[in-house]
């Protein structure tokens, strides 16, 4: 008998619609003629889910008595006897009542599958056994009912039922998940937006991992060996060719597979320019890298493989991504190529990925001669060809009887002279011409083995050979020099173009610019030094790289220094730069001075903004003093004047009313002055909290003395953990929050002050039923002297919430505003639980853990 297939609807939290989706699938199968029954489905009183049960056959549940209570469980025997094609079994992680056939419901499902019955089930991501600790750290709730991951992984089909946290909370507030009396507790504890977002991410990542397993199984079954997608990346080597975009996108996909990965695209230009590099294409690739979240680096180095490896190790890279060579087969005579060389020299600390692309083996043109700045190897090769080549050629030709003739001999020696010029420049070519002339005269011009020339025609041939050889050597050397100059100017223009672009975009900081200078010129340390006057000491305004030994204190101590004005210089250590590099360095130095000035201007603008903010606060304070403080003073003055008047005989009731007015005005003045003093302490940073461990129920009731009796409902559980706070600051914060909530609450609607524990945090929530605040204004209401909406002038100066948030942050807590389900606003004050005290678990609805 074939084993049945298991289909699971996986959700991030209760209420996302797993059971509804399962029942919808059952209705579709029944309409197609499939024999599907409901083995066990719990609708939890949700009307829409209950409606979906209509029209489906339901297997009678089995009743079990446990501790004087009757429970119902799935009747496995009845389902096996019925033998439907498909059975619907809800809540796969459920623990059965003692006395059941199996202890866990997933074991019941295994029996059904073994009997050949297909099963459709549901489970939440928090019930997976491997995620228990992670879920507890997020929500503060330990899931008691779990299912082994392997049971879910073995499912033939897993479908994620997804819903945004905001949509789940709306469903909760509308009563579509829990009963109304449990909604507030659920929204303030388990169903917080942060909790739901984290659980949703866990579900998405878990399903993505399972999809990858399906993909591997598919490839194994179909014997697919080619790579579809890679997982790793680090440094991308660019040549300026059209394949660069493919490499960048591939590296970005590889980086996306790992958390915290970074893409660094590097373009290495030789000191005389990079062959076949397109400035326009490089600009496009630079933009693409930045759009994908990576960084672009421009480095100069004569040996590209060595420069690339040095850069990769310098940035602590682990992977290098290169493209397959665009050279044709015959072009490999010039060397193995950059990719092969990098892979050979990378060592065990760097992995090299060679990525194929559409331009493979399509050719990249003949290599351009490097010209005047030749490497030592090229110069040695030129001298060997120019001096040893003619000697070997003479031995070869003399060993041939009846050789090719003097004219052909001259052409062969001329060919060696041209090769010597291409490899080593002018001097090896001149030496080749001289040696070739002597050998032609001695071995091939009659009379042979003497330096005498008997036939004037042969003498003319030798002279013409020497003249042509010298001319060719001069022309080749001049062309190489011109190529070198053009290529170098192109490299400089690309660097300056990038520099100008960064200036126009305003995106280069001083540290980033100095690091770019260090990378471009291959230096160890780059520092921008400045001084106030000619006799003042130098100070360092910015630095990049690592000092080996004594740090740079003067421009004279550096290997290279570039003055910028009279009292600023760019100092570099590592090597001495040639004179032609100083032109580009001067541009970098000027830009460094501009960036430093810009940073200082930004700092001055920030200080000016702070001064303007202080001036605004002072202006608001004057307005508050002129109105909000004068109003209670005028009331007190009028009441005192009336009591002191001898013209009126006040009754005891009138005197009591006037005294009550004086007391109310004095209390209002005390409250306003207290908030002003608290705001002043926060603005000057003189608030020093005295943290100690205390129970919330010792502080919160004391903060309710300033509100009318009966206007606040207090719900502080006794099992809450102790918090580490400053009792005085906490009392002032809670008092301001409660007074603000009472002020905006409608008549007859009490403000709810509740508390709960979540992991290592304790939350105090002050919820009102007032008009609420839109999301765009939730942060603005915490600014000083801000009052939202049409609050009357007598309602205060707008400091209460600003003081409350300032005190909360001073104690290491946070204060934020949320919407109250059903209307209103809730202030959430988050505090740190005392260390070493086990946090209490919130009393969640039963459905959240089943």
JSON list of C-alpha atoms in Angstrom, two decimals, residues 414-583:
[
{"chain": "A", "resi": 414, "resn": "UNK", "atom": "CA", "xyz": [65.85, 43.10, -39.48]},
{"chain": "A", "resi": 415, "resn": "UNK", "atom": "CA", "xyz": [62.96, 41.06, -38.03]},
{"chain": "A", "resi": 416, "resn": "UNK", "atom": "CA", "xyz": [64.99, 40.41, -34.85]},
{"chain": "A", "resi": 417, "resn": "UNK", "atom": "CA", "xyz": [65.70, 44.14, -34.55]},
{"chain": "A", "resi": 418, "resn": "UNK", "atom": "CA", "xyz": [61.99, 44.96, -34.75]},
{"chain": "A", "resi": 419, "resn": "UNK", "atom": "CA", "xyz": [61.16, 42.32, -32.08]},
{"chain": "A", "resi": 420, "resn": "UNK", "atom": "CA", "xyz": [63.89, 43.73, -29.80]},
{"chain": "A", "resi": 421, "resn": "UNK", "atom": "CA", "xyz": [62.38, 47.21, -30.23]},
{"chain": "A", "resi": 422, "resn": "UNK", "atom": "CA", "xyz": [58.90, 45.96, -29.36]},
{"chain": "A", "resi": 423, "resn": "UNK", "atom": "CA", "xyz": [60.11, 44.15, -26.26]},
{"chain": "A", "resi": 424, "resn": "UNK", "atom": "CA", "xyz": [62.86, 46.32, -24.82]},
{"chain": "A", "resi": 425, "resn": "UNK", "atom": "CA", "xyz": [62.61, 49.68, -26.50]},
{"chain": "A", "resi": 426, "resn": "UNK", "atom": "CA", "xyz": [65.18, 51.69, -28.42]},
{"chain": "A", "resi": 427, "resn": "UNK", "atom": "CA", "xyz": [68.49, 50.64, -26.82]},
{"chain": "A", "resi": 428, "resn": "UNK", "atom": "CA", "xyz": [68.11, 46.87, -27.33]},
{"chain": "A", "resi": 429, "resn": "UNK", "atom": "CA", "xyz": [67.03, 47.59, -30.93]},
{"chain": "A", "resi": 430, "resn": "UNK", "atom": "CA", "xyz": [70.12, 49.72, -31.61]},
{"chain": "A", "resi": 431, "resn": "UNK", "atom": "CA", "xyz": [72.31, 47.01, -30.10]},
{"chain": "A", "resi": 432, "resn": "UNK", "atom": "CA", "xyz": [70.57, 44.44, -32.31]},
{"chain": "A", "resi": 433, "resn": "UNK", "atom": "CA", "xyz": [71.19, 46.59, -35.40]},
{"chain": "A", "resi": 434, "resn": "UNK", "atom": "CA", "xyz": [74.90, 46.93, -34.56]},
{"chain": "A", "resi": 435, "resn": "UNK", "atom": "CA", "xyz": [75.42, 43.25, -33.79]},
{"chain": "A", "resi": 436, "resn": "UNK", "atom": "CA", "xyz": [73.39, 42.19, -36.82]},
{"chain": "A", "resi": 437, "resn": "UNK", "atom": "CA", "xyz": [75.48, 44.43, -39.13]},
{"chain": "A", "resi": 438, "resn": "UNK", "atom": "CA", "xyz": [78.73, 42.95, -37.89]},
{"chain": "A", "resi": 439, "resn": "UNK", "atom": "CA", "xyz": [77.48, 39.38, -38.21]},
{"chain": "A", "resi": 440, "resn": "UNK", "atom": "CA", "xyz": [76.12, 39.99, -41.69]},
{"chain": "A", "resi": 441, "resn": "UNK", "atom": "CA", "xyz": [79.49, 41.41, -42.75]},
{"chain": "A", "resi": 442, "resn": "UNK", "atom": "CA", "xyz": [81.52, 38.63, -41.12]},
{"chain": "A", "resi": 443, "resn": "UNK", "atom": "CA", "xyz": [79.51, 35.53, -42.05]},
{"chain": "A", "resi": 444, "resn": "UNK", "atom": "CA", "xyz": [77.39, 36.31, -45.09]},
{"chain": "A", "resi": 445, "resn": "UNK", "atom": "CA", "xyz": [79.17, 39.04, -47.15]},
{"chain": "A", "resi": 446, "resn": "UNK", "atom": "CA", "xyz": [81.99, 37.86, -49.43]},
{"chain": "A", "resi": 447, "resn": "UNK", "atom": "CA", "xyz": [84.74, 37.51, -48.52]},
{"chain": "A", "resi": 448, "resn": "UNK", "atom": "CA", "xyz": [83.35, 35.69, -45.45]},
{"chain": "A", "resi": 449, "resn": "UNK", "atom": "CA", "xyz": [85.01, 35.48, -42.02]},
{"chain": "A", "resi": 450, "resn": "UNK", "atom": "CA", "xyz": [86.52, 38.94, -42.52]},
{"chain": "A", "resi": 451, "resn": "UNK", "atom": "CA", "xyz": [85.19, 42.45, -42.04]},
{"chain": "A", "resi": 452, "resn": "UNK", "atom": "CA", "xyz": [86.18, 43.37, -45.59]},
{"chain": "A", "resi": 453, "resn": "UNK", "atom": "CA", "xyz": [83.46, 43.90, -48.20]},
{"chain": "A", "resi": 454, "resn": "UNK", "atom": "CA", "xyz": [84.62, 43.29, -51.75]},
{"chain": "A", "resi": 455, "resn": "UNK", "atom": "CA", "xyz": [81.39, 44.10, -53.59]},
{"chain": "A", "resi": 456, "resn": "UNK", "atom": "CA", "xyz": [80.14, 47.72, -53.16]},
{"chain": "A", "resi": 457, "resn": "UNK", "atom": "CA", "xyz": [76.55, 46.46, -53.54]},
{"chain": "A", "resi": 458, "resn": "UNK", "atom": "CA", "xyz": [76.89, 44.36, -50.42]},
{"chain": "A", "resi": 459, "resn": "UNK", "atom": "CA", "xyz": [78.28, 47.33, -48.52]},
{"chain": "A", "resi": 460, "resn": "UNK", "atom": "CA", "xyz": [75.26, 49.40, -49.54]},
{"chain": "A", "resi": 461, "resn": "UNK", "atom": "CA", "xyz": [72.97, 46.58, -48.38]},
{"chain": "A", "resi": 462, "resn": "UNK", "atom": "CA", "xyz": [74.59, 46.45, -44.95]},
{"chain": "A", "resi": 463, "resn": "UNK", "atom": "CA", "xyz": [74.46, 50.25, -44.56]},
{"chain": "A", "resi": 464, "resn": "UNK", "atom": "CA", "xyz": [70.80, 50.32, -45.62]},
{"chain": "A", "resi": 465, "resn": "UNK", "atom": "CA", "xyz": [70.07, 47.48, -43.19]},
{"chain": "A", "resi": 466, "resn": "UNK", "atom": "CA", "xyz": [71.62, 49.43, -40.31]},
{"chain": "A", "resi": 467, "resn": "UNK", "atom": "CA", "xyz": [69.80, 52.63, -41.26]},
{"chain": "A", "resi": 468, "resn": "UNK", "atom": "CA", "xyz": [66.46, 50.84, -41.59]},
{"chain": "A", "resi": 469, "resn": "UNK", "atom": "CA", "xyz": [67.00, 49.04, -38.27]},
{"chain": "A", "resi": 470, "resn": "UNK", "atom": "CA", "xyz": [67.77, 52.30, -36.46]},
{"chain": "A", "resi": 471, "resn": "UNK", "atom": "CA", "xyz": [64.79, 54.01, -38.08]},
{"chain": "A", "resi": 472, "resn": "UNK", "atom": "CA", "xyz": [62.43, 51.18, -37.21]},
{"chain": "A", "resi": 473, "resn": "UNK", "atom": "CA", "xyz": [63.71, 51.13, -33.63]},
{"chain": "A", "resi": 474, "resn": "UNK", "atom": "CA", "xyz": [63.17, 54.89, -33.32]},
{"chain": "A", "resi": 475, "resn": "UNK", "atom": "CA", "xyz": [59.68, 54.76, -34.81]},
{"chain": "A", "resi": 476, "resn": "UNK", "atom": "CA", "xyz": [58.63, 51.82, -32.63]},
{"chain": "A", "resi": 477, "resn": "UNK", "atom": "CA", "xyz": [60.02, 53.49, -29.51]},
{"chain": "A", "resi": 478, "resn": "UNK", "atom": "CA", "xyz": [58.31, 56.80, -30.37]},
{"chain": "A", "resi": 479, "resn": "UNK", "atom": "CA", "xyz": [55.01, 55.03, -30.98]},
{"chain": "A", "resi": 480, "resn": "UNK", "atom": "CA", "xyz": [55.33, 53.21, -27.66]},
{"chain": "A", "resi": 481, "resn": "UNK", "atom": "CA", "xyz": [56.01, 56.46, -25.85]},
{"chain": "A", "resi": 482, "resn": "UNK", "atom": "CA", "xyz": [53.00, 58.10, -27.46]},
{"chain": "A", "resi": 483, "resn": "UNK", "atom": "CA", "xyz": [50.84, 55.09, -26.58]},
{"chain": "A", "resi": 484, "resn": "UNK", "atom": "CA", "xyz": [52.10, 55.26, -23.02]},
{"chain": "A", "resi": 485, "resn": "UNK", "atom": "CA", "xyz": [51.31, 58.95, -22.75]},
{"chain": "A", "resi": 486, "resn": "UNK", "atom": "CA", "xyz": [47.83, 58.55, -24.25]},
{"chain": "A", "resi": 487, "resn": "UNK", "atom": "CA", "xyz": [47.00, 55.57, -22.05]},
{"chain": "A", "resi": 488, "resn": "UNK", "atom": "CA", "xyz": [48.31, 57.31, -18.97]},
{"chain": "A", "resi": 489, "resn": "UNK", "atom": "CA", "xyz": [46.30, 60.43, -19.72]},
{"chain": "A", "resi": 490, "resn": "UNK", "atom": "CA", "xyz": [43.23, 58.25, -20.19]},
{"chain": "A", "resi": 491, "resn": "UNK", "atom": "CA", "xyz": [43.80, 56.59, -16.80]},
{"chain": "A", "resi": 492, "resn": "UNK", "atom": "CA", "xyz": [44.28, 60.02, -15.21]},
{"chain": "A", "resi": 493, "resn": "UNK", "atom": "CA", "xyz": [41.12, 61.34, -16.86]},
{"chain": "A", "resi": 494, "resn": "UNK", "atom": "CA", "xyz": [39.12, 58.38, -15.54]},
{"chain": "A", "resi": 495, "resn": "UNK", "atom": "CA", "xyz": [40.40, 58.97, -12.01]},
{"chain": "A", "resi": 496, "resn": "UNK", "atom": "CA", "xyz": [39.72, 62.71, -12.24]},
{"chain": "A", "resi": 497, "resn": "UNK", "atom": "CA", "xyz": [36.27, 62.03, -13.74]},
{"chain": "A", "resi": 498, "resn": "UNK", "atom": "CA", "xyz": [35.40, 59.78, -10.82]},
{"chain": "A", "resi": 499, "resn": "UNK", "atom": "CA", "xyz": [36.75, 62.39, -8.41]},
{"chain": "A", "resi": 500, "resn": "UNK", "atom": "CA", "xyz": [34.68, 65.14, -10.05]},
{"chain": "A", "resi": 501, "resn": "UNK", "atom": "CA", "xyz": [31.58, 62.94, -9.96]},
{"chain": "A", "resi": 502, "resn": "UNK", "atom": "CA", "xyz": [31.98, 62.29, -6.25]},
{"chain": "A", "resi": 503, "resn": "UNK", "atom": "CA", "xyz": [32.43, 66.03, -5.67]},
{"chain": "A", "resi": 504, "resn": "UNK", "atom": "CA", "xyz": [29.24, 66.88, -7.56]},
{"chain": "A", "resi": 505, "resn": "UNK", "atom": "CA", "xyz": [27.29, 64.19, -5.71]},
{"chain": "A", "resi": 506, "resn": "UNK", "atom": "CA", "xyz": [28.71, 65.35, -2.38]},
{"chain": "A", "resi": 507, "resn": "UNK", "atom": "CA", "xyz": [29.09, 61.77, -1.22]},
{"chain": "A", "resi": 508, "resn": "UNK", "atom": "CA", "xyz": [32.82, 61.58, -0.39]},
{"chain": "A", "resi": 509, "resn": "UNK", "atom": "CA", "xyz": [33.86, 61.97, 3.23]},
{"chain": "A", "resi": 510, "resn": "UNK", "atom": "CA", "xyz": [37.42, 62.89, 4.14]},
{"chain": "A", "resi": 511, "resn": "UNK", "atom": "CA", "xyz": [38.26, 59.40, 5.42]},
{"chain": "A", "resi": 512, "resn": "UNK", "atom": "CA", "xyz": [36.82, 57.79, 2.28]},
{"chain": "A", "resi": 513, "resn": "UNK", "atom": "CA", "xyz": [38.75, 60.18, 0.04]},
{"chain": "A", "resi": 514, "resn": "UNK", "atom": "CA", "xyz": [42.06, 59.54, 1.82]},
{"chain": "A", "resi": 515, "resn": "UNK", "atom": "CA", "xyz": [41.43, 55.79, 1.61]},
{"chain": "A", "resi": 516, "resn": "UNK", "atom": "CA", "xyz": [40.81, 56.19, -2.14]},
{"chain": "A", "resi": 517, "resn": "UNK", "atom": "CA", "xyz": [44.15, 58.02, -2.46]},
{"chain": "A", "resi": 518, "resn": "UNK", "atom": "CA", "xyz": [45.89, 55.19, -0.59]},
{"chain": "A", "resi": 519, "resn": "UNK", "atom": "CA", "xyz": [44.31, 52.55, -2.84]},
{"chain": "A", "resi": 520, "resn": "UNK", "atom": "CA", "xyz": [44.94, 54.45, -6.07]},
{"chain": "A", "resi": 521, "resn": "UNK", "atom": "CA", "xyz": [48.65, 55.03, -5.50]},
{"chain": "A", "resi": 522, "resn": "UNK", "atom": "CA", "xyz": [49.34, 51.85, -3.49]},
{"chain": "A", "resi": 523, "resn": "UNK", "atom": "CA", "xyz": [50.56, 53.69, -0.37]},
{"chain": "A", "resi": 524, "resn": "UNK", "atom": "CA", "xyz": [50.70, 52.51, 3.24]},
{"chain": "A", "resi": 525, "resn": "UNK", "atom": "CA", "xyz": [49.52, 55.70, 4.95]},
{"chain": "A", "resi": 526, "resn": "UNK", "atom": "CA", "xyz": [47.87, 58.91, 3.77]},
{"chain": "A", "resi": 527, "resn": "UNK", "atom": "CA", "xyz": [47.36, 61.87, 6.11]},
{"chain": "A", "resi": 528, "resn": "UNK", "atom": "CA", "xyz": [46.04, 65.40, 5.67]},
{"chain": "A", "resi": 529, "resn": "UNK", "atom": "CA", "xyz": [48.12, 67.74, 7.85]},
{"chain": "A", "resi": 530, "resn": "UNK", "atom": "CA", "xyz": [47.37, 71.37, 8.66]},
{"chain": "A", "resi": 531, "resn": "UNK", "atom": "CA", "xyz": [48.60, 74.16, 10.91]},
{"chain": "A", "resi": 532, "resn": "UNK", "atom": "CA", "xyz": [47.32, 77.54, 11.96]},
{"chain": "A", "resi": 533, "resn": "UNK", "atom": "CA", "xyz": [50.46, 79.53, 11.06]},
{"chain": "A", "resi": 534, "resn": "UNK", "atom": "CA", "xyz": [53.97, 79.33, 9.70]},
{"chain": "A", "resi": 535, "resn": "UNK", "atom": "CA", "xyz": [55.49, 78.60, 13.11]},
{"chain": "A", "resi": 536, "resn": "UNK", "atom": "CA", "xyz": [52.61, 76.55, 14.53]},
{"chain": "A", "resi": 537, "resn": "UNK", "atom": "CA", "xyz": [52.93, 72.73, 14.88]},
{"chain": "A", "resi": 538, "resn": "UNK", "atom": "CA", "xyz": [51.25, 70.44, 12.35]},
{"chain": "A", "resi": 539, "resn": "UNK", "atom": "CA", "xyz": [48.05, 68.64, 13.31]},
{"chain": "A", "resi": 540, "resn": "UNK", "atom": "CA", "xyz": [46.38, 65.68, 11.58]},
{"chain": "A", "resi": 541, "resn": "UNK", "atom": "CA", "xyz": [42.94, 66.46, 10.12]},
{"chain": "A", "resi": 542, "resn": "UNK", "atom": "CA", "xyz": [42.40, 62.99, 8.68]},
{"chain": "A", "resi": 543, "resn": "UNK", "atom": "CA", "xyz": [44.23, 59.72, 8.15]},
{"chain": "A", "resi": 544, "resn": "UNK", "atom": "CA", "xyz": [43.91, 56.46, 6.22]},
{"chain": "A", "resi": 545, "resn": "UNK", "atom": "CA", "xyz": [46.03, 53.35, 6.48]},
{"chain": "A", "resi": 546, "resn": "UNK", "atom": "CA", "xyz": [48.23, 52.03, 9.27]},
{"chain": "A", "resi": 547, "resn": "UNK", "atom": "CA", "xyz": [51.35, 53.64, 10.66]},
{"chain": "A", "resi": 548, "resn": "UNK", "atom": "CA", "xyz": [54.35, 51.33, 10.92]},
{"chain": "A", "resi": 549, "resn": "UNK", "atom": "CA", "xyz": [56.47, 52.97, 13.58]},
{"chain": "A", "resi": 550, "resn": "UNK", "atom": "CA", "xyz": [56.38, 56.72, 14.20]},
{"chain": "A", "resi": 551, "resn": "UNK", "atom": "CA", "xyz": [53.16, 58.42, 13.04]},
{"chain": "A", "resi": 552, "resn": "UNK", "atom": "CA", "xyz": [53.31, 61.26, 10.54]},
{"chain": "A", "resi": 553, "resn": "UNK", "atom": "CA", "xyz": [53.80, 64.57, 12.36]},
{"chain": "A", "resi": 554, "resn": "UNK", "atom": "CA", "xyz": [55.30, 66.71, 9.56]},
{"chain": "A", "resi": 555, "resn": "UNK", "atom": "CA", "xyz": [55.13, 66.65, 5.76]},
{"chain": "A", "resi": 556, "resn": "UNK", "atom": "CA", "xyz": [58.92, 66.36, 5.70]},
{"chain": "A", "resi": 557, "resn": "UNK", "atom": "CA", "xyz": [58.68, 62.91, 7.35]},
{"chain": "A", "resi": 558, "resn": "UNK", "atom": "CA", "xyz": [56.64, 61.45, 4.48]},
{"chain": "A", "resi": 559, "resn": "UNK", "atom": "CA", "xyz": [57.84, 59.78, 1.30]},
{"chain": "A", "resi": 560, "resn": "UNK", "atom": "CA", "xyz": [55.61, 62.10, -0.73]},
{"chain": "A", "resi": 561, "resn": "UNK", "atom": "CA", "xyz": [54.11, 65.42, 0.33]},
{"chain": "A", "resi": 562, "resn": "UNK", "atom": "CA", "xyz": [51.79, 67.60, -1.68]},
{"chain": "A", "resi": 563, "resn": "UNK", "atom": "CA", "xyz": [51.23, 71.17, -0.43]},
{"chain": "A", "resi": 564, "resn": "UNK", "atom": "CA", "xyz": [47.66, 72.50, -0.40]},
{"chain": "A", "resi": 565, "resn": "UNK", "atom": "CA", "xyz": [47.83, 76.22, 0.13]},
{"chain": "A", "resi": 566, "resn": "UNK", "atom": "CA", "xyz": [50.15, 77.73, 2.73]},
{"chain": "A", "resi": 567, "resn": "UNK", "atom": "CA", "xyz": [49.18, 75.77, 5.83]},
{"chain": "A", "resi": 568, "resn": "UNK", "atom": "CA", "xyz": [47.96, 72.37, 4.60]},
{"chain": "A", "resi": 569, "resn": "UNK", "atom": "CA", "xyz": [49.67, 69.35, 3.02]},
{"chain": "A", "resi": 570, "resn": "UNK", "atom": "CA", "xyz": [48.83, 65.82, 1.92]},
{"chain": "A", "resi": 571, "resn": "UNK", "atom": "CA", "xyz": [51.48, 63.39, 3.20]},
{"chain": "A", "resi": 572, "resn": "UNK", "atom": "CA", "xyz": [51.93, 59.81, 1.93]},
{"chain": "A", "resi": 573, "resn": "UNK", "atom": "CA", "xyz": [54.23, 56.99, 3.05]},
{"chain": "A", "resi": 574, "resn": "UNK", "atom": "CA", "xyz": [55.04, 53.71, 1.32]},
{"chain": "A", "resi": 575, "resn": "UNK", "atom": "CA", "xyz": [57.05, 54.61, -1.79]},
{"chain": "A", "resi": 576, "resn": "UNK", "atom": "CA", "xyz": [58.27, 57.54, -3.83]},
{"chain": "A", "resi": 577, "resn": "UNK", "atom": "CA", "xyz": [55.90, 58.51, -6.62]},
{"chain": "A", "resi": 578, "resn": "UNK", "atom": "CA", "xyz": [57.18, 59.44, -10.10]},
{"chain": "A", "resi": 579, "resn": "UNK", "atom": "CA", "xyz": [56.80, 63.02, -11.18]},
{"chain": "A", "resi": 580, "resn": "UNK", "atom": "CA", "xyz": [53.92, 62.29, -13.59]},
{"chain": "A", "resi": 581, "resn": "UNK", "atom": "CA", "xyz": [51.78, 60.90, -10.73]},
{"chain": "A", "resi": 582, "resn": "UNK", "atom": "CA", "xyz": [51.95, 64.15, -8.79]},
{"chain": "A", "resi": 583, "resn": "UNK", "atom": "CA", "xyz": [49.52, 65.86, -11.17]}
]
